[in-house]
Short mmCIF file of the C-alpha atoms (twelve columns), coordinates in Angstrom:
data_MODEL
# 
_entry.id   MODEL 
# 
loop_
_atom_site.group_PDB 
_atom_site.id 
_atom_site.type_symbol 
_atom_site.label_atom_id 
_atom_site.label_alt_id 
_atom_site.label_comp_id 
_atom_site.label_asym_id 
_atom_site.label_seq_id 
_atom_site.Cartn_x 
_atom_site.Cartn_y 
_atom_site.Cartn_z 
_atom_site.pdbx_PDB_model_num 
ATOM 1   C CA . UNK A 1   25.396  -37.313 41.090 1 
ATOM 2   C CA . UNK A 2   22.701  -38.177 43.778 1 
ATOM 3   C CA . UNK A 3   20.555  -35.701 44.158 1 
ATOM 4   C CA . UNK A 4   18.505  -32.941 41.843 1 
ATOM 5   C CA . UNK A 5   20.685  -29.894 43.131 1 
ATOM 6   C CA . UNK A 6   23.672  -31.299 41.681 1 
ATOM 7   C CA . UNK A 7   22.116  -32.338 38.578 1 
ATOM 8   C CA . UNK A 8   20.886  -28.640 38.075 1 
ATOM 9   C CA . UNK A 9   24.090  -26.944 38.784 1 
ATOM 10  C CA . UNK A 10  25.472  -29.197 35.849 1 
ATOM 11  C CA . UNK A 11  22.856  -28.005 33.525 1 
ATOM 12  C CA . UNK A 12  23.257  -24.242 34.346 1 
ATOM 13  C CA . UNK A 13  26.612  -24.205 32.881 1 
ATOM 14  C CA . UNK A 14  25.050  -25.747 29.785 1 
ATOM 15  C CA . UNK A 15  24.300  -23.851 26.483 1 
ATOM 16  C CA . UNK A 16  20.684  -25.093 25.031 1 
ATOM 17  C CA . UNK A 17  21.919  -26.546 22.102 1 
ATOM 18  C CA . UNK A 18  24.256  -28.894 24.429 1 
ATOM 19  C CA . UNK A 19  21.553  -29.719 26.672 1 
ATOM 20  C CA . UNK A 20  20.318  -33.016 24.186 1 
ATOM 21  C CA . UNK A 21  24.024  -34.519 24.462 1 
ATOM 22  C CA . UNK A 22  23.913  -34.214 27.376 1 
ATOM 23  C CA . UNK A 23  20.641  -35.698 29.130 1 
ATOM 24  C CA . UNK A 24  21.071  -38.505 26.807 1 
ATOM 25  C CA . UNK A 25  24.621  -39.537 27.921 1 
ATOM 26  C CA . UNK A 26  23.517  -39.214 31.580 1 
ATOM 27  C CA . UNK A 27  19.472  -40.845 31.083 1 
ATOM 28  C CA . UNK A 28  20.263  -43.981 32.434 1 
ATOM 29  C CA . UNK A 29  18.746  -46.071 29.480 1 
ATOM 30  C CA . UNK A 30  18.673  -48.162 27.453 1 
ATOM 31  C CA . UNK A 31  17.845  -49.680 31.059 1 
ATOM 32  C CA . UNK A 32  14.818  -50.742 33.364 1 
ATOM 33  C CA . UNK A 33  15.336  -46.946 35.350 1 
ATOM 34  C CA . UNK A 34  15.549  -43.861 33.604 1 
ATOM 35  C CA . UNK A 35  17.499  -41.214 35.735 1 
ATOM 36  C CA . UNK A 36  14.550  -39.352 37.092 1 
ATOM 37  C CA . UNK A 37  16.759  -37.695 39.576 1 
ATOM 38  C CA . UNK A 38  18.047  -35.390 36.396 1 
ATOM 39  C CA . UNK A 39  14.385  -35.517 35.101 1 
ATOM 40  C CA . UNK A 40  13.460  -33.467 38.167 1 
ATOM 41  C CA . UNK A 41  16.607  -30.924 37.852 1 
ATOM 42  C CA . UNK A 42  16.110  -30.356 34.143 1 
ATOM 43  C CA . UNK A 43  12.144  -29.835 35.219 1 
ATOM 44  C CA . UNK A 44  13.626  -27.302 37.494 1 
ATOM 45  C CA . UNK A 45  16.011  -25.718 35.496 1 
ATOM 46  C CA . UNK A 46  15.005  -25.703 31.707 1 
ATOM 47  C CA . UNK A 47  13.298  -22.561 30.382 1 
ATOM 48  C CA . UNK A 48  11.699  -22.325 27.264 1 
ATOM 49  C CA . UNK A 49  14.690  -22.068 24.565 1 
ATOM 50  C CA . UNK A 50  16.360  -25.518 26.089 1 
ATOM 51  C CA . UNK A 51  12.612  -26.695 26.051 1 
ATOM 52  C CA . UNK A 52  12.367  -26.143 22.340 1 
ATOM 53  C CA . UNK A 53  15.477  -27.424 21.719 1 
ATOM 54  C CA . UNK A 54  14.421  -30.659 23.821 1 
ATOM 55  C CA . UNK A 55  11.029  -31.103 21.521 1 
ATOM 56  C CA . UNK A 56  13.254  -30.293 18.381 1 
ATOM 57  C CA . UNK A 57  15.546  -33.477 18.754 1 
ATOM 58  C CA . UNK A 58  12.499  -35.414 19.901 1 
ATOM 59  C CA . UNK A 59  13.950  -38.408 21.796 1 
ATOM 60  C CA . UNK A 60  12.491  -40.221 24.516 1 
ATOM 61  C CA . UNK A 61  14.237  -38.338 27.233 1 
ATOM 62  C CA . UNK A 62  14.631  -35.166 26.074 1 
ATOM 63  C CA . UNK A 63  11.195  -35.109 25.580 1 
ATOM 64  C CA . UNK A 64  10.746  -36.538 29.046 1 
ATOM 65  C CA . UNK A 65  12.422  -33.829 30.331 1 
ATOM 66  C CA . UNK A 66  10.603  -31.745 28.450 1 
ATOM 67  C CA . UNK A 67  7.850   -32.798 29.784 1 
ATOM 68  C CA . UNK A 68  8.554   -32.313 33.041 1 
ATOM 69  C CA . UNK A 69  9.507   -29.098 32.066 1 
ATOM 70  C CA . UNK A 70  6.771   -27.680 30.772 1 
ATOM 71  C CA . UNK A 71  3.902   -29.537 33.274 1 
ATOM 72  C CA . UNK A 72  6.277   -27.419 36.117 1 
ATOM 73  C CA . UNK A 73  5.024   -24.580 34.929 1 
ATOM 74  C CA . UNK A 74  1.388   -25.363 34.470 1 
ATOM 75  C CA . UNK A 75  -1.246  -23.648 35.446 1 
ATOM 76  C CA . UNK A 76  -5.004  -23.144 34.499 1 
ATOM 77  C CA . UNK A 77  -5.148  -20.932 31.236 1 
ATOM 78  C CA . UNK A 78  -1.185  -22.061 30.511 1 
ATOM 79  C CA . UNK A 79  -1.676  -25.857 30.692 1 
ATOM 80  C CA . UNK A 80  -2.435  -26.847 27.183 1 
ATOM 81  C CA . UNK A 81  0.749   -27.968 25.743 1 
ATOM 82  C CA . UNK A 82  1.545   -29.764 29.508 1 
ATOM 83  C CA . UNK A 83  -1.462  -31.450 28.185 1 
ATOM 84  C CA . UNK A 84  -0.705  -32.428 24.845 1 
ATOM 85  C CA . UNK A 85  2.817   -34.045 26.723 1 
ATOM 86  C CA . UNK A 86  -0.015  -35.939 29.023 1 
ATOM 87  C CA . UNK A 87  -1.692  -37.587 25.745 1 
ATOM 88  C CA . UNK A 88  1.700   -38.306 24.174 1 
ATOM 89  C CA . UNK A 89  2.520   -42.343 22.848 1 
ATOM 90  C CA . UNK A 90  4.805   -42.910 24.959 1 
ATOM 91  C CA . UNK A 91  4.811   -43.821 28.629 1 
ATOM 92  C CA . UNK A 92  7.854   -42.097 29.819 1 
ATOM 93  C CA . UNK A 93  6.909   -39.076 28.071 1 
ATOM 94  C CA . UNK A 94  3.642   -39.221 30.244 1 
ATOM 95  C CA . UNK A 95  5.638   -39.955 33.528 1 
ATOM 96  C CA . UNK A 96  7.701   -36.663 32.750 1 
ATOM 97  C CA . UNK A 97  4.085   -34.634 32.815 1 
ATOM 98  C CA . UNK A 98  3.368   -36.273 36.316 1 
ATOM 99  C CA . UNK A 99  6.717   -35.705 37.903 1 
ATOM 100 C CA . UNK A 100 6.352   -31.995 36.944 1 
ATOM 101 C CA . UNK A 101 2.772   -31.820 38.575 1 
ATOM 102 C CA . UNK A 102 4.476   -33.548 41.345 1 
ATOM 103 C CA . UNK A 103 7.348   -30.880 41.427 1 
ATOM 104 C CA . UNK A 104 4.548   -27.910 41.062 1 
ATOM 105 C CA . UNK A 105 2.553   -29.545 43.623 1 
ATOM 106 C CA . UNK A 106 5.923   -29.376 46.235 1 
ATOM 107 C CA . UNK A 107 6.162   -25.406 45.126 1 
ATOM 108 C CA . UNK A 108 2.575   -24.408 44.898 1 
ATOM 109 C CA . UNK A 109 -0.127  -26.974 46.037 1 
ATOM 110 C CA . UNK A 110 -3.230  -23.939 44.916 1 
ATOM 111 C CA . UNK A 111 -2.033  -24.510 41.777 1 
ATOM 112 C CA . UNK A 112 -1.653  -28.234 41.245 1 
ATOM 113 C CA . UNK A 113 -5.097  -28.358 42.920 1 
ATOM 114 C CA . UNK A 114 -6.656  -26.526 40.811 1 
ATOM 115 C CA . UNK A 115 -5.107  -28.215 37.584 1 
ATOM 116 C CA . UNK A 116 -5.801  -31.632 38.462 1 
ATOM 117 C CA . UNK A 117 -9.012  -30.831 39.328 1 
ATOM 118 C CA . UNK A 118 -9.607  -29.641 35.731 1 
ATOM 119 C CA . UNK A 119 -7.169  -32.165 34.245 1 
ATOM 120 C CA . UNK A 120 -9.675  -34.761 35.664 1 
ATOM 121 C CA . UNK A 121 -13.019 -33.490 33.586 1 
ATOM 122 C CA . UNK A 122 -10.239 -33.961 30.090 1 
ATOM 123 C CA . UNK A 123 -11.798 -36.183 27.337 1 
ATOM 124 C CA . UNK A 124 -8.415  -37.815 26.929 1 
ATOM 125 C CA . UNK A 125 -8.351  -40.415 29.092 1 
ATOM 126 C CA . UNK A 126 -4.844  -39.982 29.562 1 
ATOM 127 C CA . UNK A 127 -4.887  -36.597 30.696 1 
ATOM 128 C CA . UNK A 128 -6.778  -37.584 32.844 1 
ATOM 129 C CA . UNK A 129 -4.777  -40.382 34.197 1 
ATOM 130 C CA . UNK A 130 -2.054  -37.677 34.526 1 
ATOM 131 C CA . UNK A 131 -3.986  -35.935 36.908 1 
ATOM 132 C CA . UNK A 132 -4.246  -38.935 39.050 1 
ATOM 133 C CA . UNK A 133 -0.766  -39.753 38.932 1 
ATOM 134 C CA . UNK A 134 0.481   -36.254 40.148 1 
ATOM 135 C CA . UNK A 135 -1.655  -36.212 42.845 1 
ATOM 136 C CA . UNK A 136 -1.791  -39.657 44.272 1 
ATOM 137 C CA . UNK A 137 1.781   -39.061 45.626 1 
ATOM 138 C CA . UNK A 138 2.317   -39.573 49.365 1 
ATOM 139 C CA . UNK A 139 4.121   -36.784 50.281 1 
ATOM 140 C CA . UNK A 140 2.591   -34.367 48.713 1 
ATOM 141 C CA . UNK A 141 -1.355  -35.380 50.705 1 
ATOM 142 C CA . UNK A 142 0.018   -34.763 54.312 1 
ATOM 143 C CA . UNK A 143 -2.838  -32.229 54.618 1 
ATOM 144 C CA . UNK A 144 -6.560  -33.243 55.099 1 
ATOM 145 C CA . UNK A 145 -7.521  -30.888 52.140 1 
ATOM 146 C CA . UNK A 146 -5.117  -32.339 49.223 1 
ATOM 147 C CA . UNK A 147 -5.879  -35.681 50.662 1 
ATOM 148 C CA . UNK A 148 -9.464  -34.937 49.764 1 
ATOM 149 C CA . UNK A 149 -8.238  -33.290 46.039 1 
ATOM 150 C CA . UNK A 150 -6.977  -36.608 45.744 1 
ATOM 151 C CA . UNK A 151 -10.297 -38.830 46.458 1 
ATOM 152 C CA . UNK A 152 -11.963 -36.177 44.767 1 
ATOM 153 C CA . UNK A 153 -9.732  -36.444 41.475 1 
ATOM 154 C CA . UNK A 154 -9.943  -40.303 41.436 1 
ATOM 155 C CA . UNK A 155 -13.364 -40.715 42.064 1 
ATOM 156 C CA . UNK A 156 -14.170 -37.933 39.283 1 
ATOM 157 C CA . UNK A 157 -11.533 -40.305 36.984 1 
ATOM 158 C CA . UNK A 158 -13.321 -43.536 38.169 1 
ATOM 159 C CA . UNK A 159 -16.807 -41.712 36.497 1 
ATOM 160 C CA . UNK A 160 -15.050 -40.369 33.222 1 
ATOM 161 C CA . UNK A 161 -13.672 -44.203 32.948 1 
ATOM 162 C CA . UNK A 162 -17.314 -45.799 33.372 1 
ATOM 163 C CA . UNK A 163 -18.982 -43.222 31.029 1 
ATOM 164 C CA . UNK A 164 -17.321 -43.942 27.969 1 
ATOM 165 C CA . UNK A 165 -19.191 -45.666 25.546 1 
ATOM 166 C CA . UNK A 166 -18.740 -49.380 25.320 1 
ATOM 167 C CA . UNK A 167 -16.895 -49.675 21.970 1 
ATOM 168 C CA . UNK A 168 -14.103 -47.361 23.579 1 
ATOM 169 C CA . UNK A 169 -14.096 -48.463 27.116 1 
ATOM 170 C CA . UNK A 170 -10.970 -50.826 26.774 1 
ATOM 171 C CA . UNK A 171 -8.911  -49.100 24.468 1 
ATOM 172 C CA . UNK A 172 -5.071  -48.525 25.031 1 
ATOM 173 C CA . UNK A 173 -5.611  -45.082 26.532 1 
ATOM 174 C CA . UNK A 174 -8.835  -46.497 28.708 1 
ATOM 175 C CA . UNK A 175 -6.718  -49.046 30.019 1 
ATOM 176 C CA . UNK A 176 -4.001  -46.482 30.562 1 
ATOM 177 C CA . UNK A 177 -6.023  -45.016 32.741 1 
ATOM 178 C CA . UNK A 178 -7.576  -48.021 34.422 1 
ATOM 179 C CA . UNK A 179 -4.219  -49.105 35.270 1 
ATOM 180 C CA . UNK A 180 -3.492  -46.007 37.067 1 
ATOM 181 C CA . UNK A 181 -6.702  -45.795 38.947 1 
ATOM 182 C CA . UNK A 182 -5.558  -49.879 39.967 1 
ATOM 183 C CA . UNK A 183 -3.557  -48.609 42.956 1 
ATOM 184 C CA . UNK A 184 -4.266  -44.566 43.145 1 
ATOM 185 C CA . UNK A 185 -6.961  -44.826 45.467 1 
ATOM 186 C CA . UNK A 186 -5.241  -46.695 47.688 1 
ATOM 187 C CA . UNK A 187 -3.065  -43.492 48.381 1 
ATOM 188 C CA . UNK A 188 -5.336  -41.486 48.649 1 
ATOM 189 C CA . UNK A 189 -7.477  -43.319 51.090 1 
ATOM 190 C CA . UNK A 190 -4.531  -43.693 53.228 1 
ATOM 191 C CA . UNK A 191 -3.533  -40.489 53.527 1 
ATOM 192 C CA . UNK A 192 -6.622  -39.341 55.325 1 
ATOM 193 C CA . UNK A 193 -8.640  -42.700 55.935 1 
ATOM 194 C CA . UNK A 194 -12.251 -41.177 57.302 1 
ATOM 195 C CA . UNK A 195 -13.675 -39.600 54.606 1 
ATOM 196 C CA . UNK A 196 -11.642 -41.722 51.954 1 
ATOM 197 C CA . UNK A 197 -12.670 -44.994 52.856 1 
ATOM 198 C CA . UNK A 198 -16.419 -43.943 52.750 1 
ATOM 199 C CA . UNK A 199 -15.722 -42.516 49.146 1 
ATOM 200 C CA . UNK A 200 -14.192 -45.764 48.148 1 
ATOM 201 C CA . UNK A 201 -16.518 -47.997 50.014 1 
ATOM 202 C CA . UNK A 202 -19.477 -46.159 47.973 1 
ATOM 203 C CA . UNK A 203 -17.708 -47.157 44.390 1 
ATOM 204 C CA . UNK A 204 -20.405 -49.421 42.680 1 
ATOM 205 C CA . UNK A 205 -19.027 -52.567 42.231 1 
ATOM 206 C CA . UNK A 206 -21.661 -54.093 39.935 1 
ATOM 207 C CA . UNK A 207 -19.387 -52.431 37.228 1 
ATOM 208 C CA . UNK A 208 -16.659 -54.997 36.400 1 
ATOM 209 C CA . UNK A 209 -13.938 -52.102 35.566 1 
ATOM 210 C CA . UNK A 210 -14.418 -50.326 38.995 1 
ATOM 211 C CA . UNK A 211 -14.700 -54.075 40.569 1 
ATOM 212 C CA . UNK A 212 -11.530 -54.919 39.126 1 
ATOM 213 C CA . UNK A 213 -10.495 -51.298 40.524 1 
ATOM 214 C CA . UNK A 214 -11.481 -52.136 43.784 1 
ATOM 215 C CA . UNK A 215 -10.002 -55.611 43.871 1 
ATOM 216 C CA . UNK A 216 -6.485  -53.939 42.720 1 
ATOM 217 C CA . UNK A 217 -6.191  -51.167 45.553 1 
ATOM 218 C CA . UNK A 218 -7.752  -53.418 48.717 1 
ATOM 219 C CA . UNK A 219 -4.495  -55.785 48.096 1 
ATOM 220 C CA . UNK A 220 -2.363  -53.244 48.409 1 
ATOM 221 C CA . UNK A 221 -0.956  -53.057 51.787 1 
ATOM 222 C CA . UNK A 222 -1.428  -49.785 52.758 1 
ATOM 223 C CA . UNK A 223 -5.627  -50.007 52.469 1 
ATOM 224 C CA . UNK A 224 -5.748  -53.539 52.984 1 
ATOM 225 C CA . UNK A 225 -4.545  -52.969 56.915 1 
ATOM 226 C CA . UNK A 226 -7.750  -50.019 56.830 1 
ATOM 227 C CA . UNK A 227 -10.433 -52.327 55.401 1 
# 
């Protein structure tokens, strides 16, 4: 099945307690890809029964899924265990969290402005790489105001990456973040280049971690043909 309206009409006729089977057969791994394309129907389609049955079993995908899932349906005052998914272990877990800010964002982009705007002052670093990663998507900055949510959310990640103390600035979830941060601006410059290349031209580069983050996004293509 190609595409997420398919995948969704497969897991409507699905009992919750069939739903594990199920995602696992179809997941795609073990393999480089998992099958994101279901990711973003079960997001869609779950509710909070097949959710708990999801966390119950625990897997990988499931709990990607349930990831997605649950950061859908985010929203300030009703984020916190979308955030706990953000801070998991694993990394696919944590791409499940962005695709369903990215899948809130295409339904309601008040909402995943406002989150990732809060997601971005988190003390977990990755929460706050989350934030990043659900907003730094092309398609969803097509407007001059979420383009500037999304300089605004890296730049406020870029500070929370700098101000943490020494000892704890290169730890796994640090560099996590970093990582992210490595080619995020470079989205969100592009999509509205004015204001964003003044923001990113204005990132102090006597810091070696925002150095290295400027090196990373000025070889990407698609700021390297701005600069």
């Amino acid at each position: 099945m190609a595409t997420v309206t398919a995948w969704a009409a497969e897991l409507r006729r699905l009992d919750a307690d069939a739903w594990v089977d199920y995602l696992v057969e179809h997941s795609g791994l073990p393999g480089p890809r998992a099958n994101t394309t279901l990711v973003a129907a079960a997001a869609e389609v779950a509710d909070a029964g097949v959710v708990d049955e999801l966390v119950r079993d625990g897997g990988e995908f499931p709990m990607m899924c349930a990831a997605a899932a649950v950061a859908r349906r985010a929203a300030p005052g009703r984020d916190a265990r979308a955030r706990l998914f953000a801070a998991d272990d694993r990394w696919r877990v944590r791409e499940g969290v962005a695709l369903g800010l990215q899948l809130l964002g295409d339904a309601d982009p008040e909402t995943l402005a406002t989150t990732v705007r809060m997601w971005a002052d988190d003390d977990s670093p990755l929460v706050v790489r989350a934030a990043v990663a659900a907003i730094c998507e092309p398609h969803l900055l097509r407007s001059p105001e979420m383009a500037a949510i999304a300089v605004e959310v890296c730049a406020r990640a870029t500070e929370r990456l700098v101000a943490r103390p020494e000892a704890r600035r290169h730890d796994s979830a640090a560099r996590t973040l970093r990582q992210t941060l490595g080619y995020a601006w470079s989205v969100a410059v592009a999509a509205d280049p004015g204001p964003g290349l003044l923001a990113f031209e204005a990132l102090d580069t006597a810091d070696p971690d925002i150095a290295w983050i400027v090196r990373e996004n000025a070889s990407k293509k698609r700021l390297a043909r701005l600069l």
